[in-house]
mmCIF file of C-alpha atoms in Angstrom:
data_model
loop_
_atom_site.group_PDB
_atom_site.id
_atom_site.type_symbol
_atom_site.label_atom_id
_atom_site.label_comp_id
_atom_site.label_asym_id
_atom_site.label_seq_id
_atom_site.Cartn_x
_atom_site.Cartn_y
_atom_site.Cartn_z
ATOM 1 C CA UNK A 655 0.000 0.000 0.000
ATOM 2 C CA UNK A 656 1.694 3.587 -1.053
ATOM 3 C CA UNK A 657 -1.042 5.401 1.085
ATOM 4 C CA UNK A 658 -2.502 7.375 -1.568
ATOM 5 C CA UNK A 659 -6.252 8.976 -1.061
ATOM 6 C CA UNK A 660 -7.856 6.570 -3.957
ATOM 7 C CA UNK A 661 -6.080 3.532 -2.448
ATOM 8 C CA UNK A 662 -6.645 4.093 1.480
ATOM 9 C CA UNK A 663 -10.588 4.834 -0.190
ATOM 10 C CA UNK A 664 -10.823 1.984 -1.831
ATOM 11 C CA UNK A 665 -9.186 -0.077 0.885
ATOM 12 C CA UNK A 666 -12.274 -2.076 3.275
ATOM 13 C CA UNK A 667 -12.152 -5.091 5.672
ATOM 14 C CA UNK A 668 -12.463 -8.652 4.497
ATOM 15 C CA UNK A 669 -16.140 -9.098 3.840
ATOM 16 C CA UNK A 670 -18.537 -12.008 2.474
ATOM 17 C CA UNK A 671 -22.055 -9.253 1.940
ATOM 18 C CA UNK A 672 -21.335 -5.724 1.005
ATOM 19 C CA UNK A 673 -24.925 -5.149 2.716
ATOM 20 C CA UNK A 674 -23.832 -6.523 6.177
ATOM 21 C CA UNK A 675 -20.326 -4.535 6.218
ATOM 22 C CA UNK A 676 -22.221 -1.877 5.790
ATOM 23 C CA UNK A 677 -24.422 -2.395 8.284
ATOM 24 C CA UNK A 678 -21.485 -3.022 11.107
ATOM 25 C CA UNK A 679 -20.238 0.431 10.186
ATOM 26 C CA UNK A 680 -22.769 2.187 10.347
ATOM 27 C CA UNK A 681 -23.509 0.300 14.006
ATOM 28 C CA UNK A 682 -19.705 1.326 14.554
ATOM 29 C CA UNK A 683 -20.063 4.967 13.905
ATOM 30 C CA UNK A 684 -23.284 5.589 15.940
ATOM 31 C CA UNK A 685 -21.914 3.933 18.884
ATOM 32 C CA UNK A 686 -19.069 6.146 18.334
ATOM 33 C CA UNK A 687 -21.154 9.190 18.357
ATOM 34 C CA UNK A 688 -23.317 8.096 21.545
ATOM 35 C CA UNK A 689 -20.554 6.974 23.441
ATOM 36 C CA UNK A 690 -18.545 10.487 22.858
ATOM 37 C CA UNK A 691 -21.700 11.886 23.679
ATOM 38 C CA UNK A 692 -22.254 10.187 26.809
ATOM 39 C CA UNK A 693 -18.760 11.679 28.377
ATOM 40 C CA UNK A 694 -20.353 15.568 28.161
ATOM 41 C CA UNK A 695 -22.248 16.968 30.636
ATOM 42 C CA UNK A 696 -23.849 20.464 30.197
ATOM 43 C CA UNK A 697 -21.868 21.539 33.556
ATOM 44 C CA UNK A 698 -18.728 20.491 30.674
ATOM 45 C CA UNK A 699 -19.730 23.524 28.763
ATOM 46 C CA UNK A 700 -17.023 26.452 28.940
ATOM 47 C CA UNK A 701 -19.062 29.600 28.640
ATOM 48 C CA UNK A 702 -16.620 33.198 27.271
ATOM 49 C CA UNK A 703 -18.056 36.049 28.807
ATOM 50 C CA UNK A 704 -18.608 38.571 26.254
ATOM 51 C CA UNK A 705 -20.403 42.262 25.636
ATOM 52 C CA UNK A 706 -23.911 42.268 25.043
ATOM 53 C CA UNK A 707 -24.561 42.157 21.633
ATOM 54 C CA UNK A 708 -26.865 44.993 20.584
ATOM 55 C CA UNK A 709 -26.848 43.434 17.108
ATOM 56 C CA UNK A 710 -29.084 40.079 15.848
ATOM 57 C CA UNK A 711 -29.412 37.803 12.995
ATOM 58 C CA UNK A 712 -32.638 37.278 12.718
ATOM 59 C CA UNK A 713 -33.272 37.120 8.929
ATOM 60 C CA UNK A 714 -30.785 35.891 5.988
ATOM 61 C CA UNK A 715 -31.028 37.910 3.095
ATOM 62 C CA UNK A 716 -33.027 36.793 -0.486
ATOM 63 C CA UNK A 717 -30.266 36.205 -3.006
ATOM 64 C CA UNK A 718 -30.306 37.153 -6.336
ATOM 65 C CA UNK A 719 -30.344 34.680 -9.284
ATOM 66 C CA UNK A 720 -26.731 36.718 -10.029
ATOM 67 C CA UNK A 721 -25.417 35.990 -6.567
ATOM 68 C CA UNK A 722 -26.495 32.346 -6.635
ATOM 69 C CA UNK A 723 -24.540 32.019 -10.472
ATOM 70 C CA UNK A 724 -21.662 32.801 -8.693
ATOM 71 C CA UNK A 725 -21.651 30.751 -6.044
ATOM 72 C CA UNK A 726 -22.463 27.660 -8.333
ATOM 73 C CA UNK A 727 -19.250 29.221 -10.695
ATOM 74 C CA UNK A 728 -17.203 29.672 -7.785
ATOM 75 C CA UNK A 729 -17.748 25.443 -6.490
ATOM 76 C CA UNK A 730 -15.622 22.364 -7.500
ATOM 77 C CA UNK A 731 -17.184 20.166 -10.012
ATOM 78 C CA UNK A 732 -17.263 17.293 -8.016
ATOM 79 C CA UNK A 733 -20.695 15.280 -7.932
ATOM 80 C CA UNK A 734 -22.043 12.692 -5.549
ATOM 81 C CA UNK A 735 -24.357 9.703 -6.370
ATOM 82 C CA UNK A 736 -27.497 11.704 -4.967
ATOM 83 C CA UNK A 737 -27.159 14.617 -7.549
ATOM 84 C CA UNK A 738 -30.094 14.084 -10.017
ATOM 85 C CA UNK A 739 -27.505 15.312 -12.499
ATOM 86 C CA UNK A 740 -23.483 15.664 -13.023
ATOM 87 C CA UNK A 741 -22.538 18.683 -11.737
ATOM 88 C CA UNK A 742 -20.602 19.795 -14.766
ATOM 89 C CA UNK A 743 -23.649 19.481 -16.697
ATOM 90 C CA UNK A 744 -25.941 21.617 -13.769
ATOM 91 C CA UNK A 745 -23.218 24.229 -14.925
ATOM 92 C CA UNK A 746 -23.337 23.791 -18.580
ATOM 93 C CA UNK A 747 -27.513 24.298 -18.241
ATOM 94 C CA UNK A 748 -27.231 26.888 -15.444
ATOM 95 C CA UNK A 749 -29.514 29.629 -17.562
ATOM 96 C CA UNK A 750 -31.827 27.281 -17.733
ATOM 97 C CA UNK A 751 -32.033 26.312 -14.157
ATOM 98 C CA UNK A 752 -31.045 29.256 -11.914
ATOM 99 C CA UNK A 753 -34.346 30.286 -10.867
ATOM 100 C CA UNK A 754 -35.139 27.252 -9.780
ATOM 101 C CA UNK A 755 -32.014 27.084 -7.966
ATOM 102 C CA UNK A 756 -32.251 30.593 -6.345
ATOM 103 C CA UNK A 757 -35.844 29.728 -5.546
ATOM 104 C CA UNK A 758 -34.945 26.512 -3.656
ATOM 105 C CA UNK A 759 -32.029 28.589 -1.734
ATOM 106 C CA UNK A 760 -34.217 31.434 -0.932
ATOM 107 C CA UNK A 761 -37.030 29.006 0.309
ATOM 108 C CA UNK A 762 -34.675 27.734 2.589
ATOM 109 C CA UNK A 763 -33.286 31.124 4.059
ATOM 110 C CA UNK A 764 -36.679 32.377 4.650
ATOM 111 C CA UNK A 765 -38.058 29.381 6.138
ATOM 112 C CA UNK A 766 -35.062 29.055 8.286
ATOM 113 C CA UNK A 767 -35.268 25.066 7.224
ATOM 114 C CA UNK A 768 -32.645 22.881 5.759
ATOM 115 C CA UNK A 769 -34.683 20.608 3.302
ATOM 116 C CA UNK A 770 -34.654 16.947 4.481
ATOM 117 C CA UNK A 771 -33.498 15.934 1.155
ATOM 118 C CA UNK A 772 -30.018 18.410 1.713
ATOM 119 C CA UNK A 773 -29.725 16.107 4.505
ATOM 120 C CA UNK A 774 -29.154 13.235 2.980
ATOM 121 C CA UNK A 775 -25.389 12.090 2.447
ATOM 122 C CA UNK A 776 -23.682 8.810 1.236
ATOM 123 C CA UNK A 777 -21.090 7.582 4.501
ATOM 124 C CA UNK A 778 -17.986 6.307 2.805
ATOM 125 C CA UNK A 779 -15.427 4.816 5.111
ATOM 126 C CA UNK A 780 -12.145 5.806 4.758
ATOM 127 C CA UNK A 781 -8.728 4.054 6.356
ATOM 128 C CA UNK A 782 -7.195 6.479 8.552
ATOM 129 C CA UNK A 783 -3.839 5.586 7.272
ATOM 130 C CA UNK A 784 -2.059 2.858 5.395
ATOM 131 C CA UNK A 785 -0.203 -0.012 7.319
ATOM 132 C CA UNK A 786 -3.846 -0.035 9.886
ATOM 133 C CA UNK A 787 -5.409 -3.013 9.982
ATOM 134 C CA UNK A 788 -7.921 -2.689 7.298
ATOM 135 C CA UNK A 789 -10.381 -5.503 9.400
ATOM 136 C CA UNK A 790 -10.337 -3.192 12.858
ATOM 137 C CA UNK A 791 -13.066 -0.680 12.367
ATOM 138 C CA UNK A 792 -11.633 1.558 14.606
ATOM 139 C CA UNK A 793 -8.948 2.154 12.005
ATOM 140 C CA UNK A 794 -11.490 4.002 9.818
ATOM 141 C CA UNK A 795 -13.663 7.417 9.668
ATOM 142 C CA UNK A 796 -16.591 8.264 8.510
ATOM 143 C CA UNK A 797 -16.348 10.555 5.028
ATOM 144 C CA UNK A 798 -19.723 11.826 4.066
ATOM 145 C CA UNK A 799 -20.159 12.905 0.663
ATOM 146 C CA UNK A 800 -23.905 15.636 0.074
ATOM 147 C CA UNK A 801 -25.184 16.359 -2.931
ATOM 148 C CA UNK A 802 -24.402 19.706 -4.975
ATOM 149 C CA UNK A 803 -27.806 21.306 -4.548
ATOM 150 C CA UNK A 804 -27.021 20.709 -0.705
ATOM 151 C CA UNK A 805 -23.607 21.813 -0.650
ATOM 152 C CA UNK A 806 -24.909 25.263 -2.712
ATOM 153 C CA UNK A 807 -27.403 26.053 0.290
ATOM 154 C CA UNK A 808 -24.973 25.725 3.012
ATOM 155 C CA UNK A 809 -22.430 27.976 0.642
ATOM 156 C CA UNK A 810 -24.987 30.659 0.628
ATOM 157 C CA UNK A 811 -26.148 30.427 4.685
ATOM 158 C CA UNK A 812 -22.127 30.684 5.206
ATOM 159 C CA UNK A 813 -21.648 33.406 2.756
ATOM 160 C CA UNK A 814 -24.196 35.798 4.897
ATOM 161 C CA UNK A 815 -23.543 34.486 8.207
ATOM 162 C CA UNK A 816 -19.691 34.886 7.726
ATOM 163 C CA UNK A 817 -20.396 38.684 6.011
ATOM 164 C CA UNK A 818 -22.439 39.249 9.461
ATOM 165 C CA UNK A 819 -20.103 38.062 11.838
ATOM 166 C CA UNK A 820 -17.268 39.959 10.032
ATOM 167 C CA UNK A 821 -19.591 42.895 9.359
ATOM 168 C CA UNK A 822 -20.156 43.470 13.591
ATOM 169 C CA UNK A 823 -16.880 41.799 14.811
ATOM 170 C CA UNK A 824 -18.667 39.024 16.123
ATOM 171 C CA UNK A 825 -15.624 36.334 15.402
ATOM 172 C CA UNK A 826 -14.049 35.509 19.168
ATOM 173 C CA UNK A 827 -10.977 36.321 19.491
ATOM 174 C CA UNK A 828 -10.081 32.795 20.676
ATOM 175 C CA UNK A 829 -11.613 30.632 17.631
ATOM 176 C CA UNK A 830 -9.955 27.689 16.814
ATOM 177 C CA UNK A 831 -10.164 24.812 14.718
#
Protein backbone atom coordinates (compact mmCIF):
# COMPACT_ATOMS: atom_id res chain seq x y z
CA UNK A 1 0.00 0.00 0.00
CA UNK A 2 1.69 3.59 -1.05
CA UNK A 3 -1.04 5.40 1.09
CA UNK A 4 -2.50 7.38 -1.57
CA UNK A 5 -6.25 8.98 -1.06
CA UNK A 6 -7.86 6.57 -3.96
CA UNK A 7 -6.08 3.53 -2.45
CA UNK A 8 -6.65 4.09 1.48
CA UNK A 9 -10.59 4.83 -0.19
CA UNK A 10 -10.82 1.98 -1.83
CA UNK A 11 -9.19 -0.08 0.89
CA UNK A 12 -12.27 -2.08 3.27
CA UNK A 13 -12.15 -5.09 5.67
CA UNK A 14 -12.46 -8.65 4.50
CA UNK A 15 -16.14 -9.10 3.84
CA UNK A 16 -18.54 -12.01 2.47
CA UNK A 17 -22.06 -9.25 1.94
CA UNK A 18 -21.34 -5.72 1.00
CA UNK A 19 -24.93 -5.15 2.72
CA UNK A 20 -23.83 -6.52 6.18
CA UNK A 21 -20.33 -4.53 6.22
CA UNK A 22 -22.22 -1.88 5.79
CA UNK A 23 -24.42 -2.39 8.28
CA UNK A 24 -21.49 -3.02 11.11
CA UNK A 25 -20.24 0.43 10.19
CA UNK A 26 -22.77 2.19 10.35
CA UNK A 27 -23.51 0.30 14.01
CA UNK A 28 -19.71 1.33 14.55
CA UNK A 29 -20.06 4.97 13.90
CA UNK A 30 -23.28 5.59 15.94
CA UNK A 31 -21.91 3.93 18.88
CA UNK A 32 -19.07 6.15 18.33
CA UNK A 33 -21.15 9.19 18.36
CA UNK A 34 -23.32 8.10 21.55
CA UNK A 35 -20.55 6.97 23.44
CA UNK A 36 -18.54 10.49 22.86
CA UNK A 37 -21.70 11.89 23.68
CA UNK A 38 -22.25 10.19 26.81
CA UNK A 39 -18.76 11.68 28.38
CA UNK A 40 -20.35 15.57 28.16
CA UNK A 41 -22.25 16.97 30.64
CA UNK A 42 -23.85 20.46 30.20
CA UNK A 43 -21.87 21.54 33.56
CA UNK A 44 -18.73 20.49 30.67
CA UNK A 45 -19.73 23.52 28.76
CA UNK A 46 -17.02 26.45 28.94
CA UNK A 47 -19.06 29.60 28.64
CA UNK A 48 -16.62 33.20 27.27
CA UNK A 49 -18.06 36.05 28.81
CA UNK A 50 -18.61 38.57 26.25
CA UNK A 51 -20.40 42.26 25.64
CA UNK A 52 -23.91 42.27 25.04
CA UNK A 53 -24.56 42.16 21.63
CA UNK A 54 -26.87 44.99 20.58
CA UNK A 55 -26.85 43.43 17.11
CA UNK A 56 -29.08 40.08 15.85
CA UNK A 57 -29.41 37.80 13.00
CA UNK A 58 -32.64 37.28 12.72
CA UNK A 59 -33.27 37.12 8.93
CA UNK A 60 -30.79 35.89 5.99
CA UNK A 61 -31.03 37.91 3.09
CA UNK A 62 -33.03 36.79 -0.49
CA UNK A 63 -30.27 36.20 -3.01
CA UNK A 64 -30.31 37.15 -6.34
CA UNK A 65 -30.34 34.68 -9.28
CA UNK A 66 -26.73 36.72 -10.03
CA UNK A 67 -25.42 35.99 -6.57
CA UNK A 68 -26.49 32.35 -6.63
CA UNK A 69 -24.54 32.02 -10.47
CA UNK A 70 -21.66 32.80 -8.69
CA UNK A 71 -21.65 30.75 -6.04
CA UNK A 72 -22.46 27.66 -8.33
CA UNK A 73 -19.25 29.22 -10.69
CA UNK A 74 -17.20 29.67 -7.78
CA UNK A 75 -17.75 25.44 -6.49
CA UNK A 76 -15.62 22.36 -7.50
CA UNK A 77 -17.18 20.17 -10.01
CA UNK A 78 -17.26 17.29 -8.02
CA UNK A 79 -20.69 15.28 -7.93
CA UNK A 80 -22.04 12.69 -5.55
CA UNK A 81 -24.36 9.70 -6.37
CA UNK A 82 -27.50 11.70 -4.97
CA UNK A 83 -27.16 14.62 -7.55
CA UNK A 84 -30.09 14.08 -10.02
CA UNK A 85 -27.51 15.31 -12.50
CA UNK A 86 -23.48 15.66 -13.02
CA UNK A 87 -22.54 18.68 -11.74
CA UNK A 88 -20.60 19.79 -14.77
CA UNK A 89 -23.65 19.48 -16.70
CA UNK A 90 -25.94 21.62 -13.77
CA UNK A 91 -23.22 24.23 -14.92
CA UNK A 92 -23.34 23.79 -18.58
CA UNK A 93 -27.51 24.30 -18.24
CA UNK A 94 -27.23 26.89 -15.44
CA UNK A 95 -29.51 29.63 -17.56
CA UNK A 96 -31.83 27.28 -17.73
CA UNK A 97 -32.03 26.31 -14.16
CA UNK A 98 -31.04 29.26 -11.91
CA UNK A 99 -34.35 30.29 -10.87
CA UNK A 100 -35.14 27.25 -9.78
CA UNK A 101 -32.01 27.08 -7.97
CA UNK A 102 -32.25 30.59 -6.35
CA UNK A 103 -35.84 29.73 -5.55
CA UNK A 104 -34.95 26.51 -3.66
CA UNK A 105 -32.03 28.59 -1.73
CA UNK A 106 -34.22 31.43 -0.93
CA UNK A 107 -37.03 29.01 0.31
CA UNK A 108 -34.67 27.73 2.59
CA UNK A 109 -33.29 31.12 4.06
CA UNK A 110 -36.68 32.38 4.65
CA UNK A 111 -38.06 29.38 6.14
CA UNK A 112 -35.06 29.05 8.29
CA UNK A 113 -35.27 25.07 7.22
CA UNK A 114 -32.64 22.88 5.76
CA UNK A 115 -34.68 20.61 3.30
CA UNK A 116 -34.65 16.95 4.48
CA UNK A 117 -33.50 15.93 1.15
CA UNK A 118 -30.02 18.41 1.71
CA UNK A 119 -29.73 16.11 4.50
CA UNK A 120 -29.15 13.23 2.98
CA UNK A 121 -25.39 12.09 2.45
CA UNK A 122 -23.68 8.81 1.24
CA UNK A 123 -21.09 7.58 4.50
CA UNK A 124 -17.99 6.31 2.80
CA UNK A 125 -15.43 4.82 5.11
CA UNK A 126 -12.14 5.81 4.76
CA UNK A 127 -8.73 4.05 6.36
CA UNK A 128 -7.19 6.48 8.55
CA UNK A 129 -3.84 5.59 7.27
CA UNK A 130 -2.06 2.86 5.40
CA UNK A 131 -0.20 -0.01 7.32
CA UNK A 132 -3.85 -0.04 9.89
CA UNK A 133 -5.41 -3.01 9.98
CA UNK A 134 -7.92 -2.69 7.30
CA UNK A 135 -10.38 -5.50 9.40
CA UNK A 136 -10.34 -3.19 12.86
CA UNK A 137 -13.07 -0.68 12.37
CA UNK A 138 -11.63 1.56 14.61
CA UNK A 139 -8.95 2.15 12.00
CA UNK A 140 -11.49 4.00 9.82
CA UNK A 141 -13.66 7.42 9.67
CA UNK A 142 -16.59 8.26 8.51
CA UNK A 143 -16.35 10.55 5.03
CA UNK A 144 -19.72 11.83 4.07
CA UNK A 145 -20.16 12.90 0.66
CA UNK A 146 -23.90 15.64 0.07
CA UNK A 147 -25.18 16.36 -2.93
CA UNK A 148 -24.40 19.71 -4.98
CA UNK A 149 -27.81 21.31 -4.55
CA UNK A 150 -27.02 20.71 -0.70
CA UNK A 151 -23.61 21.81 -0.65
CA UNK A 152 -24.91 25.26 -2.71
CA UNK A 153 -27.40 26.05 0.29
CA UNK A 154 -24.97 25.73 3.01
CA UNK A 155 -22.43 27.98 0.64
CA UNK A 156 -24.99 30.66 0.63
CA UNK A 157 -26.15 30.43 4.68
CA UNK A 158 -22.13 30.68 5.21
CA UNK A 159 -21.65 33.41 2.76
CA UNK A 160 -24.20 35.80 4.90
CA UNK A 161 -23.54 34.49 8.21
CA UNK A 162 -19.69 34.89 7.73
CA UNK A 163 -20.40 38.68 6.01
CA UNK A 164 -22.44 39.25 9.46
CA UNK A 165 -20.10 38.06 11.84
CA UNK A 166 -17.27 39.96 10.03
CA UNK A 167 -19.59 42.89 9.36
CA UNK A 168 -20.16 43.47 13.59
CA UNK A 169 -16.88 41.80 14.81
CA UNK A 170 -18.67 39.02 16.12
CA UNK A 171 -15.62 36.33 15.40
CA UNK A 172 -14.05 35.51 19.17
CA UNK A 173 -10.98 36.32 19.49
CA UNK A 174 -10.08 32.79 20.68
CA UNK A 175 -11.61 30.63 17.63
CA UNK A 176 -9.95 27.69 16.81
CA UNK A 177 -10.16 24.81 14.72
Amino acid sequence: MTGDKKELASTLPRHDDASKLADQFSDFFEQKVLRIRERFTESDAYVVESETNSHSLSDFEPMTEESVRELVQSMKTKSCDLDPIPTSLLKLCLDDVILSLTCLINQSLTSGEFPTVFKQAILRPLLKKAGLDINDLSNYRPVSNISFASKLCEKAIFTQLNNYLIHFDLYSKFQSA
